[in-house]
Coordinates of C-alpha atoms and ligand atoms in Angstrom, one line a residue:
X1 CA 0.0 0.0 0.0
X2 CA 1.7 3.4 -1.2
X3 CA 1.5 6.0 1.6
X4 CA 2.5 9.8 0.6
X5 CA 5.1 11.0 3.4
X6 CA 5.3 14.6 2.0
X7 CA 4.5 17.3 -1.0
X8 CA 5.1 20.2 -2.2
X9 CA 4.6 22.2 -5.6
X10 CA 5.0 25.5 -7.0
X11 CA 6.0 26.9 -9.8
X12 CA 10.5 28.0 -10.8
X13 CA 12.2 30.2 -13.3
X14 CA 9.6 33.1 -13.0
X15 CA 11.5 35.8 -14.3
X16 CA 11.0 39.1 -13.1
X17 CA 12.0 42.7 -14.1
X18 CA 11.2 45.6 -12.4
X19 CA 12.2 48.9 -13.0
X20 CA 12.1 51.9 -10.3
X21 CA 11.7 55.3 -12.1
X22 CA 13.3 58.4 -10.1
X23 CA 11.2 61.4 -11.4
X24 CA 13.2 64.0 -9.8
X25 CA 16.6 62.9 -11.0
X26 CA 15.4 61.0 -14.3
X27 CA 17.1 58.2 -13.0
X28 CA 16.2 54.8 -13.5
X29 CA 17.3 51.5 -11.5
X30 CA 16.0 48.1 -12.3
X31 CA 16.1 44.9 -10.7
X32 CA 16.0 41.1 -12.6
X33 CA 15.0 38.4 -10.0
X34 CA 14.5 34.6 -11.1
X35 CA 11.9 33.0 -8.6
X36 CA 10.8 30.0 -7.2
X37 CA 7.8 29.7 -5.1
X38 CA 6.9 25.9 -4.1
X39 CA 3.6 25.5 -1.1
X40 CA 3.3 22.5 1.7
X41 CA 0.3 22.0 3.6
X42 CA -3.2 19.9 3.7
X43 CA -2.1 19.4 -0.6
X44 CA -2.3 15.6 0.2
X45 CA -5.4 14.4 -1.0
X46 CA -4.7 16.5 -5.0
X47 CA -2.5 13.4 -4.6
X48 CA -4.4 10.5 -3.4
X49 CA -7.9 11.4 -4.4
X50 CA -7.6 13.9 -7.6
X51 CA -8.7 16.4 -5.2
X52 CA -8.1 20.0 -7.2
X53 CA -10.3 22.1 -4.8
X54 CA -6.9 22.2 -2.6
X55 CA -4.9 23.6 -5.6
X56 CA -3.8 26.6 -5.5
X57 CA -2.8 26.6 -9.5
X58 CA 1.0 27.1 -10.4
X59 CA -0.3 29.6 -12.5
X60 CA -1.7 31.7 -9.8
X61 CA 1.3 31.4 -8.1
X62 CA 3.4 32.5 -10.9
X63 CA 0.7 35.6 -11.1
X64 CA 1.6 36.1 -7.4
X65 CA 4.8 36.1 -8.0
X66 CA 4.1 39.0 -10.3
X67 CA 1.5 40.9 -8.5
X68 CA 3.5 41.2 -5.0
X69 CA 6.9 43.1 -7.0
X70 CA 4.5 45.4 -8.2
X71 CA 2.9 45.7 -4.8
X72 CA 6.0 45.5 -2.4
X73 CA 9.5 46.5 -2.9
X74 CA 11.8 43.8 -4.5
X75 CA 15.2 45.2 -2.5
X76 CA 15.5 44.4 -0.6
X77 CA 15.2 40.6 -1.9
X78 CA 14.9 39.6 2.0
X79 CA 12.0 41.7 2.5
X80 CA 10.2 40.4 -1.0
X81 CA 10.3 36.8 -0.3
X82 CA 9.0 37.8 3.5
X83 CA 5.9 39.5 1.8
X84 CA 5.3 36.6 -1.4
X85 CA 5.4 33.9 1.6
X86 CA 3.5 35.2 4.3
X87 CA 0.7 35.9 1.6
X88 CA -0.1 32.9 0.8
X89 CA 0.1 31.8 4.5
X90 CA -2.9 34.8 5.1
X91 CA -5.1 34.0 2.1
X92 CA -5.2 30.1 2.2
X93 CA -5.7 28.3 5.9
X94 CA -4.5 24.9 4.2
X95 CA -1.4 26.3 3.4
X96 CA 1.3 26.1 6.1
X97 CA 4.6 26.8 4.1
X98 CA 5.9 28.8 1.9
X99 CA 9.8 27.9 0.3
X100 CA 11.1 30.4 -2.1
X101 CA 14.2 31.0 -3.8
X102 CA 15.4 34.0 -5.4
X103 CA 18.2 34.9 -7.5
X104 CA 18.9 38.4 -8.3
X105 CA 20.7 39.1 -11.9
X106 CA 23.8 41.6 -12.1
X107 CA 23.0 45.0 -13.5
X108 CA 25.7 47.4 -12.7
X109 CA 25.1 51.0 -14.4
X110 CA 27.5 52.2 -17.0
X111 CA 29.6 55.0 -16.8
X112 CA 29.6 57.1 -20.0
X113 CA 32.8 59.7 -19.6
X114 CA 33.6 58.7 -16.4
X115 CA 29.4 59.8 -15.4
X116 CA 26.9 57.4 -14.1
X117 CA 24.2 56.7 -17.0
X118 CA 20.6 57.5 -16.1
X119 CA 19.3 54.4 -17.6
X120 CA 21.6 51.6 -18.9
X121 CA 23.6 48.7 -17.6
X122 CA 25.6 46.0 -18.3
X123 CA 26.2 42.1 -16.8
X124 CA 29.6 42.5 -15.7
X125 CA 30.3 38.4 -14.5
X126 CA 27.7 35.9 -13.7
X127 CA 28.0 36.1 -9.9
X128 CA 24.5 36.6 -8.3
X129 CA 22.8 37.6 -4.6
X130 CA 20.3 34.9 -3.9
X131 CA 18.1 34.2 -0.8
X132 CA 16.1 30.8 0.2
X133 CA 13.4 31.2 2.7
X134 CA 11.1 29.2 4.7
X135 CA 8.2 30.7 6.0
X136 CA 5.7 28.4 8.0
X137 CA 2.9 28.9 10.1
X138 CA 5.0 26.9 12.6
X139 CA 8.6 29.0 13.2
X140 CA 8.2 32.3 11.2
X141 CA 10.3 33.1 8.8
X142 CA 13.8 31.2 8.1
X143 CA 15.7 33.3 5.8
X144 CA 19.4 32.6 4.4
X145 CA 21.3 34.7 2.1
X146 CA 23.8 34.2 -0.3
X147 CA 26.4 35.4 -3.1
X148 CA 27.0 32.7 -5.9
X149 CA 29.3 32.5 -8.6
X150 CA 32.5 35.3 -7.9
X151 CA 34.7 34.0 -9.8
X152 CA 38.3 34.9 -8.0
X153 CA 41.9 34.2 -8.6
X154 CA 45.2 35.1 -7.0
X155 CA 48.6 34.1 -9.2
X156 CA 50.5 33.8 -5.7
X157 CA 50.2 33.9 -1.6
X158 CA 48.6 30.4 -1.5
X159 CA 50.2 27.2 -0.6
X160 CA 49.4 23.6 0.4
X161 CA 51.8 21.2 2.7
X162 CA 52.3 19.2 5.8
X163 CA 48.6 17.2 4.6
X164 CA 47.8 13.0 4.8
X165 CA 51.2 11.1 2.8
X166 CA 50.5 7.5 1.8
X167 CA 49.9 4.9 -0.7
X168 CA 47.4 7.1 -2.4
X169 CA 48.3 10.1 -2.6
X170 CA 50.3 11.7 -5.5
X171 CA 49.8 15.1 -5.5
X172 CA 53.0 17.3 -4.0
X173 CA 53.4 20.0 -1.5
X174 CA 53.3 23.1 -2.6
X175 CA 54.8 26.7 -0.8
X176 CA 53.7 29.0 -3.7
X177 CA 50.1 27.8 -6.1
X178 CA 47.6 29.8 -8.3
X179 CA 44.6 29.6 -5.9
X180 CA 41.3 30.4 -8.0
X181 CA 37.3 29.4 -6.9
X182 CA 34.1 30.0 -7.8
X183 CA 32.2 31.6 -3.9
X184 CA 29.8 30.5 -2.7
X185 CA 28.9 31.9 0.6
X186 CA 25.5 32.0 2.9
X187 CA 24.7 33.3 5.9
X188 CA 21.4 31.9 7.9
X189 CA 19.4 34.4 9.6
X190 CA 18.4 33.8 13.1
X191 CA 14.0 33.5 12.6
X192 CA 12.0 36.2 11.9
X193 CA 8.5 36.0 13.8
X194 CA 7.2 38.2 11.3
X195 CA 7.2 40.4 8.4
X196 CA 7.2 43.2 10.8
X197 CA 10.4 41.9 12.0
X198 CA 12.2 41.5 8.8
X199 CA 11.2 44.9 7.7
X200 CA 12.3 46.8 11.1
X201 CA 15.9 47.2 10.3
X202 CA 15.5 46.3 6.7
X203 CA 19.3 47.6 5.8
X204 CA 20.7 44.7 7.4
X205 CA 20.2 42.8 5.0
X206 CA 21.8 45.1 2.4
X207 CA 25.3 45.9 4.6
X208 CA 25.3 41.6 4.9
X209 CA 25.7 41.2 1.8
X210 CA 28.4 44.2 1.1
X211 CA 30.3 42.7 4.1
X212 CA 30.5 39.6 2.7
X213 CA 31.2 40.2 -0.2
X214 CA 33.7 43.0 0.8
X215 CA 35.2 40.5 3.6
X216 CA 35.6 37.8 0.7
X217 CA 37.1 39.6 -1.5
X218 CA 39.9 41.2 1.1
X219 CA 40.4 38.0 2.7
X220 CA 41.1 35.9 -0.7
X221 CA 43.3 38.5 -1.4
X222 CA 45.6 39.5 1.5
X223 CA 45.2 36.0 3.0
X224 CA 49.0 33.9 3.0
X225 CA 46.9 30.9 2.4
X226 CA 47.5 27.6 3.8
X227 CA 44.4 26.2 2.7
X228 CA 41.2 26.6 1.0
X229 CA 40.1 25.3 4.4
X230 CA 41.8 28.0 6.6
X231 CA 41.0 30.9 4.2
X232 CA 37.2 29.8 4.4
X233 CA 37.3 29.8 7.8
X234 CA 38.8 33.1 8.3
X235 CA 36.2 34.4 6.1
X236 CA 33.6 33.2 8.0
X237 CA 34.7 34.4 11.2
X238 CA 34.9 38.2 9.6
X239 CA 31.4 37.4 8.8
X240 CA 30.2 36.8 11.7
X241 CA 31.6 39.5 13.6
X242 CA 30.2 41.8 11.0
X243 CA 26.4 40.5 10.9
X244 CA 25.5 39.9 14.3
X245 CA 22.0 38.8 13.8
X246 CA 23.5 36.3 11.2
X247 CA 24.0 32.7 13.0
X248 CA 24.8 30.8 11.0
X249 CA 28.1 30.9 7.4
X250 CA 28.8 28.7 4.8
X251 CA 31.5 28.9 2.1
X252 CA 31.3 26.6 -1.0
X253 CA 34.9 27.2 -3.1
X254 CA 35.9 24.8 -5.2
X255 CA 39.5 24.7 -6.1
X256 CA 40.0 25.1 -9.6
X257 CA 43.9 23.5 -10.7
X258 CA 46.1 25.6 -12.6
X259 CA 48.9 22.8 -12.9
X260 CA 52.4 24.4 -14.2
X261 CA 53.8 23.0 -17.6
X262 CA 57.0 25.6 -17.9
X263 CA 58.7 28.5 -16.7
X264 CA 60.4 31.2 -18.0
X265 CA 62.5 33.1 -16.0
X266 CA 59.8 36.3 -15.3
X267 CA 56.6 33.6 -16.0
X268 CA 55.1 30.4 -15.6
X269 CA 52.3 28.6 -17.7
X270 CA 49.9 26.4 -16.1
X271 CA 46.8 24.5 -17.9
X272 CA 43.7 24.6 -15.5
X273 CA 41.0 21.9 -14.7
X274 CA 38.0 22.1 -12.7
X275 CA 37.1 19.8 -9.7
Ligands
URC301 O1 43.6 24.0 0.0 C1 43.5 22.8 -0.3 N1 42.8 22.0 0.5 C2 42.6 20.6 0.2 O2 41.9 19.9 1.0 C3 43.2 20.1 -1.0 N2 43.2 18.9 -1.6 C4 43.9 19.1 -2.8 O3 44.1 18.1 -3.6 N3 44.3 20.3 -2.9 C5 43.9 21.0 -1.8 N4 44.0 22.3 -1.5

């Protein structure tokens, strides 16, 4: 006999674009957000018994999605995902959770003669501010944030000795390495109770994410690494210092190889792989 131990739908890859107009100044500013909204709650029986009349439809969450950036601000993305989740908790009673992701786009204004342009932009790298949140009926509102895909490098101050020697291991020490990653880092929020909460001291959430990306980029840098592992640490323990209503950092950094094929006397040449 099949048993269903847990749902949850939804609808991904909303894409969204909003655009905030300054009238004063002429300016313009835009945000581009991908989105993911999936609900759990008393959803069971659209399962077992092709019960629709619990259904919220994927397309009215996608129009959700849509409605609540027009009616709320989208920065920041924090405060967005608070308002699109606790919606649904308000309108429907059988709905107990809301999960959504977001991932926020890079549009970084141009400078035309050294000026700021009033409305243009370009994608300079494919690195991203994203935030996951939980919000249930149960514990409020979980919310972590993240930066993904900084794609860093340093040609020297990074080496890699003294680890495990034995029958397996073939790769040598190393006192000076290319050291190169794509970041990932997250920081988890202690719970919200509320939207009321996330929104009182709503710049938090901005300064986070400049210190850690700020504290990532200074530590990768001046850092005489030892280890990916050390270096991470570090990084996290700037972060944490920084954010104090943060409890929780990760750090995801792949190592990327750059192995060296020949040196010249004022170079080197190295081939890279990926992990
Ligand atoms: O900084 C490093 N940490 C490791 O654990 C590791 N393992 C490896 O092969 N190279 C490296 N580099």
């Amino acid at each position: 006999m099949a048993r269903l131990t847990a749902a949850r739908y939804g609808k991904d890859n909303v894409r969204v674009y909003k655009v905030h107009k300054d009238e004063a100044t002429g300016t313009q500013s835009v945000t581009e957000m991908t989105v993911c909204c999936l609900l759990e709650g008393q959803i069971e029986t659209s399962y077992t018994e092709a019960d629709n009349s619990v259904v919220v439809a994927t397309d009215s969450i996608k129009n959700t999605i849509y409605i609540k950036a027009k009616e709320h601000p989208v920065n920041p993305p924090e405060l967005y995902v608070s308002h699109l989740g606790q919606h649904f908790l308000d309108k429907y009673p059988h709905i107990n959770v809301a999960n959504i992701k977001v991932i926020v786009h890079r549009w970084t204004r141009i400078n035309v003669d050294g000026k700021p342009h009033p409305h243009s932009f370009y994608r300079d790298g494919q690195e991203t501010r994203n935030v996951e949140a939980r919000i249930s009926r149960e514990k409020g509102i979980e919310l972590k944030s993240a930066l993904s895909g900084l794609q860093v490098l340093k040609s020297t101050g990074s080496a890699f000795h003294g680890f495990v020697r034995d029958e397996f291991t073939t790769l040598g020490e190393t006192w000076d390495r290319i050291l190169s990653t794509d970041v990932d880092s997250t920081w988890t929020w202690k719970t919200f109770p509320n939207v009321a909460a996330v929104q009182e001291g709503v710049e938090r959430f901005d300064s986070a994410f400049d210190a850690a990306r700020s504290i990532t980029l200074k530590t990768f840098a001046e850092d005489e690494s030892a280890s990916v592992q050390n270096t991470m640490y570090k990084m996290c323990e700037k972060i944490l210092e920084a954010a104090p209503e943060v409890d929780v950092v990760g750090y995801s950094l792949p190592n990327k190889h750059y192995f060296e094929i020949g040196k010249l006397p004022s170079s080197s040449f190295a081939l890279q792989t990926h992990d």
